[in-house]
């Protein structure tokens, strides 16, 4: 049992601040998720964003849906917030004069698409229009993130995970998302109004399982207890995450003494 990650203790320990909620393109109360596994809806193909496809809800987590495009394989699942404008009730595309498209990598011959579509929708449970959210929250007017601020972010290499993260850098409208306790492999730049980043406390509100910070980036991590994990035995210790941005005073000496340490400090 790993214990439960506590932002409160972690922020205290790292001396870091949480990015304020107004920085994010997220609603202040996470949107209610009334979807059920098996329901079908229309979704933009993430690999070909100009086409609208049929998707099936194959999983639910917090305010997010795990979606699989009908006619695609099970290796390209993607996650969307229930208030995303990229998901719509079935019928929406046609209503707007569009045509439903086969997903990129459609398993069958392109000529069998019309019949496939007919069959996949026949007797399907269509997500009712009322459980969709009318509007995506508006984007904040500007990028108000600051380097060192903490947040919760989708790990885009493992998009089912939402993890503790730190703003590593700013680049105009873009924000560098770095993952606490992991080396750079998972870092990415996204727009400040990305729907993949959330204020501290988001997962606690949605019931999503926030991953604890990783343990990589420091050899001495193993010997330290983790004060920010609740439910573990042992006294207070230092966080084993990779310090980014503002370093806790207790760490600066250690980091400076190890110039070969792979920790990247922006
Ligand atoms: N199994 C993967 C999970 C990494 C998750 C990192 N999240 C920032 C690994 O250990 O590489």
Short mmCIF file of C-alpha atoms and ligand atoms in Angstrom, two decimals:
data_model
loop_
_atom_site.label_atom_id
_atom_site.label_comp_id
_atom_site.label_asym_id
_atom_site.label_seq_id
_atom_site.Cartn_x
_atom_site.Cartn_y
_atom_site.Cartn_z
CA UNK A 1 0.00 0.00 0.00
CA UNK A 2 1.52 3.23 -1.19
CA UNK A 3 -0.47 5.62 0.93
CA UNK A 4 -2.44 8.56 -0.29
CA UNK A 5 -0.84 11.59 -1.88
CA UNK A 6 -1.51 14.80 0.01
CA UNK A 7 -1.16 18.07 -1.93
CA UNK A 8 -1.35 19.99 1.31
CA UNK A 9 1.71 18.29 2.77
CA UNK A 10 3.50 18.22 -0.57
CA UNK A 11 3.08 21.95 -1.17
CA UNK A 12 4.23 22.69 2.33
CA UNK A 13 7.24 20.42 1.93
CA UNK A 14 8.25 21.77 -1.47
CA UNK A 15 7.45 25.38 -0.62
CA UNK A 16 5.66 25.58 -3.96
CA UNK A 17 2.38 27.26 -4.84
CA UNK A 18 -0.58 25.81 -6.68
CA UNK A 19 -1.49 27.55 -9.94
CA UNK A 20 -4.72 29.44 -9.15
CA UNK A 21 -7.89 28.03 -10.77
CA UNK A 22 -8.38 31.14 -12.96
CA UNK A 23 -5.30 30.10 -14.97
CA UNK A 24 -7.12 27.06 -16.36
CA UNK A 25 -9.74 26.38 -18.97
CA UNK A 26 -11.75 24.24 -16.57
CA UNK A 27 -15.03 24.78 -14.79
CA UNK A 28 -14.77 25.62 -11.10
CA UNK A 29 -16.89 22.58 -10.26
CA UNK A 30 -15.90 19.61 -12.40
CA UNK A 31 -18.65 18.68 -14.87
CA UNK A 32 -20.98 15.85 -13.84
CA UNK A 33 -20.35 12.60 -15.67
CA UNK A 34 -23.63 10.82 -16.47
CA UNK A 35 -22.24 8.68 -19.28
CA UNK A 36 -22.17 4.90 -19.09
CA UNK A 37 -19.91 2.32 -20.68
CA UNK A 38 -21.26 1.18 -24.03
CA UNK A 39 -22.91 4.48 -24.95
CA UNK A 40 -22.17 5.82 -28.42
CA UNK A 41 -21.58 9.39 -29.45
CA UNK A 42 -19.89 11.47 -32.13
CA UNK A 43 -16.27 12.44 -31.61
CA UNK A 44 -13.59 14.14 -33.62
CA UNK A 45 -10.93 11.67 -34.69
CA UNK A 46 -7.87 12.77 -32.66
CA UNK A 47 -5.59 11.61 -35.47
CA UNK A 48 -7.58 13.39 -38.15
CA UNK A 49 -9.35 16.27 -36.46
CA UNK A 50 -11.41 17.32 -39.47
CA UNK A 51 -13.41 14.11 -39.37
CA UNK A 52 -16.27 13.28 -37.10
CA UNK A 53 -16.59 9.61 -36.19
CA UNK A 54 -18.72 7.33 -34.05
CA UNK A 55 -17.13 6.53 -30.72
CA UNK A 56 -18.08 4.18 -27.91
CA UNK A 57 -17.54 4.94 -24.24
CA UNK A 58 -15.27 2.11 -23.10
CA UNK A 59 -14.44 3.54 -19.70
CA UNK A 60 -15.15 6.38 -17.30
CA UNK A 61 -12.92 8.15 -14.84
CA UNK A 62 -13.96 11.25 -12.96
CA UNK A 63 -15.19 13.85 -15.46
CA UNK A 64 -13.53 12.03 -18.35
CA UNK A 65 -14.58 9.40 -20.86
CA UNK A 66 -12.35 6.76 -22.38
CA UNK A 67 -13.40 6.59 -26.01
CA UNK A 68 -12.78 4.15 -28.84
CA UNK A 69 -13.67 4.95 -32.43
CA UNK A 70 -16.00 2.38 -33.99
CA UNK A 71 -14.14 0.54 -36.73
CA UNK A 72 -10.78 1.34 -35.15
CA UNK A 73 -8.62 -0.96 -33.01
CA UNK A 74 -8.26 -0.95 -29.22
CA UNK A 75 -4.78 0.58 -29.33
CA UNK A 76 -5.90 4.13 -29.99
CA UNK A 77 -8.27 4.89 -27.15
CA UNK A 78 -8.42 8.52 -26.11
CA UNK A 79 -9.85 10.48 -23.20
CA UNK A 80 -12.18 13.46 -23.29
CA UNK A 81 -13.75 15.59 -20.61
CA UNK A 82 -17.54 15.29 -20.61
CA UNK A 83 -17.76 19.04 -21.31
CA UNK A 84 -15.42 18.84 -24.33
CA UNK A 85 -16.71 20.42 -27.52
CA UNK A 86 -15.11 17.50 -29.36
CA UNK A 87 -17.88 15.13 -28.36
CA UNK A 88 -21.48 15.49 -29.50
CA UNK A 89 -24.67 13.46 -29.46
CA UNK A 90 -25.24 11.22 -32.47
CA UNK A 91 -27.08 13.16 -35.15
CA UNK A 92 -25.19 16.39 -34.59
CA UNK A 93 -22.84 15.98 -37.52
CA UNK A 94 -25.64 15.32 -40.00
CA UNK A 95 -27.72 18.15 -38.55
CA UNK A 96 -24.85 20.49 -39.44
CA UNK A 97 -24.61 19.18 -42.97
CA UNK A 98 -21.61 16.93 -42.26
CA UNK A 99 -21.02 13.26 -42.90
CA UNK A 100 -19.73 10.69 -40.44
CA UNK A 101 -16.30 9.45 -41.49
CA UNK A 102 -14.47 6.17 -40.90
CA UNK A 103 -11.66 6.56 -38.36
CA UNK A 104 -8.07 6.79 -39.51
CA UNK A 105 -6.94 3.17 -39.70
CA UNK A 106 -10.45 1.83 -40.38
CA UNK A 107 -10.16 -1.96 -40.03
CA UNK A 108 -12.21 -2.77 -43.14
CA UNK A 109 -12.19 -1.78 -46.76
CA UNK A 110 -13.26 1.84 -47.20
CA UNK A 111 -16.13 0.73 -49.43
CA UNK A 112 -17.72 -1.15 -46.55
CA UNK A 113 -17.96 2.00 -44.42
CA UNK A 114 -21.64 2.82 -45.15
CA UNK A 115 -22.74 -0.70 -44.20
CA UNK A 116 -20.44 -0.72 -41.17
CA UNK A 117 -21.96 2.55 -40.00
CA UNK A 118 -25.48 1.22 -40.40
CA UNK A 119 -24.65 -1.89 -38.40
CA UNK A 120 -22.73 -0.14 -35.64
CA UNK A 121 -25.61 2.25 -35.00
CA UNK A 122 -28.34 -0.35 -35.28
CA UNK A 123 -29.69 -1.04 -31.82
CA UNK A 124 -26.87 0.99 -30.25
CA UNK A 125 -27.31 2.82 -26.97
CA UNK A 126 -26.82 6.44 -27.97
CA UNK A 127 -25.72 8.83 -25.25
CA UNK A 128 -28.74 11.11 -24.70
CA UNK A 129 -28.26 14.77 -25.63
CA UNK A 130 -29.14 15.93 -22.10
CA UNK A 131 -25.99 14.43 -20.56
CA UNK A 132 -23.73 16.50 -22.81
CA UNK A 133 -22.63 19.85 -21.47
CA UNK A 134 -23.80 22.77 -23.54
CA UNK A 135 -20.59 24.74 -23.45
CA UNK A 136 -16.92 24.16 -22.95
CA UNK A 137 -15.64 26.57 -20.27
CA UNK A 138 -14.24 29.74 -21.85
CA UNK A 139 -10.48 30.11 -22.20
CA UNK A 140 -8.91 32.54 -19.72
CA UNK A 141 -7.95 35.79 -21.43
CA UNK A 142 -4.25 35.24 -21.08
CA UNK A 143 -1.54 32.89 -19.97
CA UNK A 144 -1.23 33.61 -16.24
CA UNK A 145 0.86 30.58 -15.33
CA UNK A 146 4.21 31.13 -13.68
CA UNK A 147 7.25 28.89 -13.62
CA UNK A 148 7.23 26.68 -10.53
CA UNK A 149 3.48 26.59 -10.07
CA UNK A 150 1.99 23.17 -9.31
CA UNK A 151 -0.94 21.60 -11.09
CA UNK A 152 -2.47 18.28 -12.09
CA UNK A 153 -1.83 17.20 -15.68
CA UNK A 154 -2.66 14.37 -18.04
CA UNK A 155 0.39 12.26 -18.79
CA UNK A 156 0.06 12.30 -22.57
CA UNK A 157 2.09 9.10 -22.94
CA UNK A 158 -0.24 7.37 -20.48
CA UNK A 159 -3.36 9.49 -20.88
CA UNK A 160 -5.36 7.54 -18.32
CA UNK A 161 -3.04 9.04 -15.69
CA UNK A 162 -3.42 12.46 -14.13
CA UNK A 163 -0.25 13.34 -12.23
CA UNK A 164 1.23 16.07 -10.04
CA UNK A 165 3.12 18.47 -12.28
CA UNK A 166 5.03 21.74 -12.27
CA UNK A 167 5.18 24.55 -14.79
CA UNK A 168 8.73 24.22 -16.10
CA UNK A 169 8.80 27.12 -18.56
CA UNK A 170 6.61 29.59 -20.41
CA UNK A 171 6.73 30.23 -24.14
CA UNK A 172 4.13 32.78 -25.22
CA UNK A 173 0.74 31.08 -25.05
CA UNK A 174 2.45 27.80 -24.21
CA UNK A 175 3.30 26.18 -20.89
CA UNK A 176 5.90 23.46 -20.31
CA UNK A 177 4.35 20.72 -18.21
CA UNK A 178 6.90 18.71 -16.22
CA UNK A 179 6.01 15.74 -14.04
CA UNK A 180 7.14 15.66 -10.46
CA UNK A 181 9.50 12.81 -9.75
CA UNK A 182 10.03 11.89 -13.39
CA UNK A 183 12.80 12.85 -15.73
CA UNK A 184 11.98 14.83 -18.84
CA UNK A 185 10.54 11.94 -20.88
CA UNK A 186 6.94 12.86 -20.11
CA UNK A 187 7.29 16.65 -20.44
CA UNK A 188 5.27 18.48 -23.03
CA UNK A 189 4.37 21.97 -24.08
CA UNK A 190 0.68 22.79 -24.31
CA UNK A 191 -1.36 25.92 -24.68
CA UNK A 192 -2.29 27.57 -21.40
CA UNK A 193 -5.95 26.83 -22.19
CA UNK A 194 -5.36 23.09 -22.76
CA UNK A 195 -8.07 20.82 -21.40
CA UNK A 196 -5.36 18.40 -20.20
CA UNK A 197 -4.27 20.50 -17.25
CA UNK A 198 -6.18 21.01 -14.02
CA UNK A 199 -5.88 22.97 -10.80
CA UNK A 200 -4.57 21.27 -7.68
CA UNK A 201 -7.46 19.43 -6.05
CA UNK A 202 -9.23 18.56 -9.32
CA UNK A 203 -8.89 14.78 -8.96
CA UNK A 204 -10.03 14.94 -5.36
CA UNK A 205 -13.23 16.60 -6.61
CA UNK A 206 -13.88 14.28 -9.56
CA UNK A 207 -12.87 11.07 -7.81
CA UNK A 208 -10.07 10.54 -10.33
CA UNK A 209 -7.08 8.67 -9.00
CA UNK A 210 -4.24 11.22 -8.89
CA UNK A 211 -0.92 9.41 -9.32
CA UNK A 212 1.70 10.07 -6.64
CA UNK A 213 4.87 11.84 -7.84
CA UNK A 214 7.51 9.52 -9.26
CA UNK A 215 10.68 8.56 -7.44
CA UNK A 216 13.12 9.15 -10.27
CA UNK A 217 15.72 11.83 -10.52
CA UNK A 218 17.67 11.38 -7.31
CA UNK A 219 19.67 8.47 -5.90
CA UNK A 220 19.09 9.60 -2.36
CA UNK A 221 15.34 9.35 -2.83
CA UNK A 222 15.16 5.80 -1.56
CA UNK A 223 16.53 6.67 1.83
CA UNK A 224 14.02 9.44 2.41
CA UNK A 225 10.57 8.91 3.77
CA UNK A 226 7.72 10.58 2.00
CA UNK A 227 5.96 13.04 4.23
CA UNK A 228 3.42 13.79 1.50
CA UNK A 229 2.18 10.21 1.42
CA UNK A 230 -0.49 9.82 4.03
CA UNK A 231 -1.01 6.44 5.54
CA UNK A 232 2.63 5.42 5.47
CA UNK A 233 4.59 4.58 8.59
CA UNK A 234 7.60 6.69 9.45
CA UNK A 235 8.35 10.19 10.48
CA UNK A 236 8.43 13.31 8.38
CA UNK A 237 10.80 13.31 5.45
CA UNK A 238 11.53 15.17 2.28
CA UNK A 239 9.64 14.69 -0.95
CA UNK A 240 11.31 12.35 -3.40
CA UNK A 241 10.05 14.21 -6.40
CA UNK A 242 12.27 16.03 -8.79
CA UNK A 243 12.37 19.60 -7.57
CA UNK A 244 11.48 22.06 -10.30
CA UNK A 245 11.19 25.78 -10.25
CA UNK A 246 11.39 27.03 -6.71
CA UNK A 247 13.46 24.62 -4.68
CA UNK A 248 12.78 23.98 -1.03
CA UNK A 249 15.66 25.46 0.95
CA UNK A 250 16.60 22.07 2.34
CA UNK A 251 17.30 20.79 -1.17
CA UNK A 252 19.49 23.43 -2.70
CA UNK A 253 22.65 22.22 -1.02
CA UNK A 254 22.16 18.63 -2.06
CA UNK A 255 21.47 19.55 -5.64
CA UNK A 256 24.47 21.85 -5.88
CA UNK A 257 26.72 19.18 -4.37
CA UNK A 258 25.76 16.83 -7.19
CA UNK A 259 26.53 18.59 -10.46
CA UNK A 260 26.16 15.26 -12.31
CA UNK A 261 22.69 14.71 -10.96
CA UNK A 262 20.34 14.29 -13.91
CA UNK A 263 17.74 16.59 -12.38
CA UNK A 264 16.99 19.40 -14.80
CA UNK A 265 16.36 22.71 -13.18
CA UNK A 266 14.85 25.30 -15.49
N1 LIG B 1 4.64 2.53 -16.55
C1 LIG B 1 5.13 3.81 -16.85
C2 LIG B 1 4.33 4.86 -16.13
C3 LIG B 1 4.92 6.20 -16.16
C4 LIG B 1 3.99 7.27 -15.66
C5 LIG B 1 4.65 8.62 -15.60
N2 LIG B 1 3.77 9.68 -15.39
C6 LIG B 1 4.37 10.96 -15.43
C7 LIG B 1 6.60 3.91 -16.52
O1 LIG B 1 6.99 3.51 -15.42
O2 LIG B 1 7.35 4.34 -17.36
#
